[in-house]
Short mmCIF file of C-alpha atoms in Angstrom, two decimals:
data_model
loop_
_atom_site.label_atom_id
_atom_site.label_comp_id
_atom_site.label_asym_id
_atom_site.label_seq_id
_atom_site.Cartn_x
_atom_site.Cartn_y
_atom_site.Cartn_z
CA MET A 1 -0.05 -0.01 0.03
CA SER A 2 1.31 3.42 -0.98
CA PHE A 3 1.15 6.47 1.37
CA VAL A 4 0.44 9.36 -0.91
CA THR A 5 -3.16 10.42 -0.21
CA TYR A 6 -5.27 10.65 2.99
CA ALA A 7 -7.30 7.85 1.55
CA ASP A 8 -4.20 5.68 1.38
CA LEU A 9 -3.63 6.15 5.08
CA VAL A 10 -7.10 5.31 6.05
CA ALA A 11 -7.18 2.16 3.85
CA THR A 12 -3.84 0.97 5.38
CA ILE A 13 -5.13 1.53 9.03
CA ALA A 14 -8.22 -0.56 7.97
CA ALA A 15 -6.03 -3.26 6.51
CA TYR A 16 -3.94 -3.54 9.58
CA LEU A 17 -7.00 -3.82 11.78
CA ASN A 18 -8.56 -6.12 9.42
CA ARG A 19 -11.81 -4.41 9.81
CA ALA A 20 -14.12 -2.92 7.00
CA ASP A 21 -16.51 -1.30 9.28
CA LEU A 22 -14.59 1.61 10.72
CA ASP A 23 -14.78 4.27 8.13
CA ALA A 24 -16.38 6.66 10.53
CA ARG A 25 -13.95 5.95 13.46
CA ILE A 26 -10.50 5.85 11.58
CA PRO A 27 -10.41 9.67 11.02
CA ASP A 28 -10.87 9.97 14.77
CA PHE A 29 -7.94 7.66 15.49
CA ILE A 30 -5.70 9.79 13.13
CA ARG A 31 -6.79 13.01 14.82
CA LEU A 32 -6.04 11.57 18.24
CA ALA A 33 -2.59 10.37 16.94
CA GLU A 34 -1.88 13.82 15.88
CA ALA A 35 -2.78 15.37 19.09
CA ARG A 36 -0.36 13.04 20.82
CA MET A 37 2.35 13.82 18.05
CA GLN A 38 2.13 17.51 18.89
CA ARG A 39 2.85 16.68 22.56
CA GLU A 40 5.80 14.13 21.95
CA LEU A 41 7.29 15.24 18.73
CA THR A 42 10.03 17.80 18.45
CA PRO A 43 8.73 20.55 16.04
CA PHE A 44 9.37 19.22 12.65
CA SER A 45 12.13 21.52 11.33
CA THR A 46 14.01 22.56 8.26
CA ARG A 47 17.45 23.90 8.07
CA SER A 48 18.55 26.66 5.63
CA GLU A 49 21.25 29.32 5.31
CA SER A 50 20.13 32.85 4.58
CA GLY A 51 21.90 36.24 4.07
CA PHE A 52 20.41 39.47 5.54
CA LEU A 53 21.71 42.78 4.53
CA LEU A 54 23.15 44.74 7.39
CA SER A 55 21.95 48.30 7.25
CA ALA A 56 24.74 51.00 7.29
CA THR A 57 22.19 53.43 8.91
CA THR A 58 20.84 51.40 11.89
CA GLY A 59 23.35 48.54 12.30
CA ARG A 60 20.64 46.03 12.07
CA THR A 61 19.09 43.61 9.47
CA GLY A 62 15.64 44.02 8.33
CA THR A 63 12.68 42.10 9.84
CA ILE A 64 13.41 38.41 9.87
CA PRO A 65 9.96 36.74 10.14
CA GLY A 66 9.58 34.14 12.97
CA LEU A 67 12.96 35.14 14.67
CA ALA A 68 11.19 35.89 17.85
CA GLY A 69 11.23 32.53 19.71
CA VAL A 70 10.55 29.92 16.92
CA ILE A 71 13.91 29.90 14.93
CA GLU A 72 17.19 28.51 16.38
CA MET A 73 20.33 29.69 14.68
CA PRO A 74 23.43 27.32 15.27
CA PHE A 75 25.60 29.70 13.14
CA VAL A 76 25.57 33.54 12.72
CA GLY A 77 28.39 35.39 10.99
CA PHE A 78 29.03 38.23 8.56
CA HIS A 79 30.88 38.85 5.23
CA VAL A 80 31.49 41.86 2.95
CA ASN A 81 29.20 41.77 0.12
CA ASP A 82 31.27 41.13 -2.91
CA ALA A 83 29.80 40.34 -6.35
CA ASN A 84 33.44 39.52 -7.67
CA LEU A 85 33.88 36.39 -5.34
CA THR A 86 32.44 32.92 -6.16
CA PHE A 87 33.09 31.90 -2.59
CA ASN A 88 32.51 34.33 0.12
CA PRO A 89 32.57 32.60 3.45
CA ALA A 90 31.25 34.22 6.67
CA SER A 91 33.23 34.88 9.73
CA PRO A 92 31.45 33.61 12.87
CA LEU A 93 30.16 36.10 15.45
CA PRO A 94 29.44 35.47 19.08
CA GLN A 95 26.13 36.14 20.47
CA VAL A 96 25.49 38.52 23.41
CA ASN A 97 22.23 39.61 24.97
CA GLU A 98 20.37 42.81 24.18
CA THR A 99 21.79 44.62 27.40
CA VAL A 100 25.46 43.85 26.71
CA LEU A 101 25.11 44.98 23.09
CA LEU A 102 23.36 48.22 23.83
CA THR A 103 25.95 48.90 26.75
CA TYR A 104 28.84 48.60 24.40
CA HIS A 105 27.16 51.00 22.05
CA ARG A 106 26.54 53.33 24.86
CA ASP A 107 29.85 53.22 26.53
CA PHE A 108 32.19 52.28 23.81
CA PRO A 109 30.68 53.99 20.44
CA SER A 110 32.84 52.73 17.53
CA VAL A 111 32.60 52.10 13.97
CA GLY A 112 34.02 49.04 12.14
CA ALA A 113 33.38 45.29 11.23
CA PRO A 114 30.91 43.44 13.39
CA GLN A 115 32.42 41.84 16.45
CA MET A 116 29.18 40.64 18.18
CA TYR A 117 25.40 40.29 17.64
CA ALA A 118 22.24 40.40 19.59
CA ILE A 119 18.58 39.46 18.73
CA LEU A 120 16.50 42.62 19.01
CA GLY A 121 12.95 41.74 18.39
CA GLN A 122 12.93 40.21 14.94
CA GLN A 123 16.15 41.86 13.81
CA ILE A 124 19.83 40.92 14.30
CA ALA A 125 21.90 43.93 15.52
CA VAL A 126 25.66 44.14 15.72
CA TYR A 127 28.40 46.04 17.60
CA PRO A 128 30.23 48.09 16.63
CA PHE A 129 28.27 50.23 14.22
CA PRO A 130 29.06 49.12 10.60
CA ASN A 131 31.86 50.87 8.71
CA VAL A 132 32.00 51.18 4.91
CA PRO A 133 34.05 48.05 3.97
CA LYS A 134 35.90 47.54 0.78
CA ASP A 135 35.22 44.64 -1.58
CA SER A 136 37.90 42.56 -3.42
CA LEU A 137 38.34 45.30 -6.08
CA GLY A 138 38.52 48.05 -3.54
CA ALA A 139 35.04 49.46 -4.14
CA ASN A 140 32.78 50.60 -1.34
CA SER A 141 30.60 47.92 -0.10
CA THR A 142 28.21 46.66 2.69
CA TYR A 143 27.96 43.79 5.20
CA SER A 144 25.55 40.99 5.23
CA ILE A 145 24.74 38.74 8.20
CA VAL A 146 24.73 35.15 7.30
CA ALA A 147 22.78 32.80 9.61
CA VAL A 148 21.87 29.15 9.66
CA LEU A 149 18.07 28.98 10.54
CA VAL A 150 16.50 25.96 11.87
CA GLY A 151 12.68 26.25 12.38
CA PRO A 152 9.32 24.63 12.01
CA SER A 153 8.28 23.97 8.42
CA ALA A 154 5.66 26.34 7.20
CA LEU A 155 4.05 23.36 5.51
CA TYR A 156 3.35 21.36 8.64
CA ALA A 157 -0.51 20.87 8.32
CA VAL A 158 -2.55 19.71 11.29
CA PRO A 159 -5.00 18.20 11.20
CA LEU A 160 -4.17 15.99 8.20
CA THR A 161 -7.06 16.10 5.63
CA ALA A 162 -7.69 14.91 2.13
CA GLY A 163 -6.87 18.41 0.85
CA ASN A 164 -3.56 18.95 2.61
CA ALA A 165 -1.99 15.46 2.77
CA ALA A 166 0.32 16.24 -0.16
CA SER A 167 1.82 19.27 1.59
CA ASN A 168 2.28 17.72 5.14
CA PRO A 169 6.09 16.93 5.42
CA ILE A 170 5.63 14.64 8.38
CA TYR A 171 3.19 12.55 6.56
CA ALA A 172 5.43 12.61 3.40
CA ASP A 173 8.50 11.61 5.47
CA THR A 174 7.17 9.43 8.20
CA PRO A 175 3.80 7.82 7.24
CA ASP A 176 4.46 5.00 9.62
CA LEU A 177 4.26 7.58 12.51
CA TYR A 178 0.72 8.35 11.34
CA LEU A 179 -0.01 4.57 10.83
CA TYR A 180 1.21 3.39 14.23
CA GLY A 181 -0.10 6.40 16.13
CA ALA A 182 -3.54 5.79 14.72
CA LEU A 183 -3.31 2.06 15.52
CA CYS A 184 -2.42 2.93 19.08
CA GLU A 185 -5.44 5.07 19.46
CA SER A 186 -7.65 2.22 17.94
CA ALA A 187 -6.63 -0.28 20.65
CA PRO A 188 -8.82 1.18 23.49
CA TYR A 189 -11.93 1.48 21.13
CA LEU A 190 -11.45 -2.12 19.68
CA LEU A 191 -10.21 -3.67 23.01
CA HIS A 192 -7.00 -4.83 21.31
CA ASP A 193 -5.00 -4.87 24.47
CA GLU A 194 -2.77 -7.53 23.26
CA ARG A 195 -1.63 -5.55 20.18
CA LEU A 196 -1.06 -2.14 21.93
CA PRO A 197 2.43 -3.00 23.22
CA MET A 198 3.67 -3.78 19.69
CA TRP A 199 2.14 -0.59 18.33
CA GLU A 200 3.22 1.52 21.13
CA SER A 201 6.87 0.29 20.73
CA ARG A 202 6.79 1.16 16.99
CA PHE A 203 5.32 4.57 17.55
CA HIS A 204 7.89 5.47 20.23
CA GLN A 205 10.82 4.33 18.15
CA ILE A 206 9.70 6.56 15.23
CA VAL A 207 9.21 9.48 17.50
CA LYS A 208 12.70 8.90 18.74
CA ASP A 209 14.06 8.66 15.33
CA VAL A 210 12.40 11.85 14.13
CA ASN A 211 13.54 13.74 17.29
CA ARG A 212 17.13 12.65 16.62
CA GLN A 213 16.94 13.85 13.14
CA HIS A 214 15.83 17.17 14.42
CA GLU A 215 18.85 17.37 16.85
CA ARG A 216 21.22 16.56 13.92
CA LEU A 217 19.75 19.73 12.15
CA LEU A 218 20.89 21.79 15.15
CA VAL A 219 24.49 20.45 15.06
CA GLY A 220 26.89 23.47 14.96
CA THR A 221 28.77 25.41 17.52
CA ARG A 222 27.93 28.97 18.22
CA PRO A 223 31.11 30.88 19.20
CA GLN A 224 31.28 31.89 22.82
CA PHE A 225 31.33 35.50 23.63
CA GLN A 226 34.75 36.87 24.58
CA PRO A 227 34.93 40.27 26.20
CA LEU A 228 36.79 42.80 24.17
CA ALA A 229 40.09 44.16 25.42
CA ARG A 230 38.30 47.28 26.88
CA VAL A 231 36.47 46.78 30.14
CA PHE A 232 33.68 48.86 31.89
#
């Protein structure tokens, strides 16, 4: 049995249960499984690298949607924007909290290449205030913040329906999670106590595998903040 449509999932659950009279109940089992998945599953995440122009006027990026609380950033760095380079790696930046960044701006106002960053609302701000860097040909340029973003997929569709099954990344990548989750929820209704341990074992193993995959997305070491030579 393939797992492409919502009907595929319903048919597979019915086949595993060996019952043809549960058309009205199987959607309930699926929805109960989703409620459990939302409690036990690490948010399904995607990992991408993005560049954000650093304003020479404000020392901040533009608004980064979702930055406040839902995106993790294993790496943040900066580079000089240079159209002449085919490979332009970013230099890592240490993160500090908002108070430290603003205190440095207040007590040690300076202009130069970024040395640290902080999250201010939905923007990334740096210290010191950006200067006007030169590109590889000596022309005036600007800086960009380069960040690895890990966050929930915008395509995560709950509840799963016939209309959104094709765009649900969890169903696409781990249909067995939906299958065994629904089978677990069917056991109390059908009094299949003898089958529940097997289904529970499979469900928990899949949850563990998916959560481990999420942790791998977060692999990366953020540089630790080292105070500048100047002290307060």
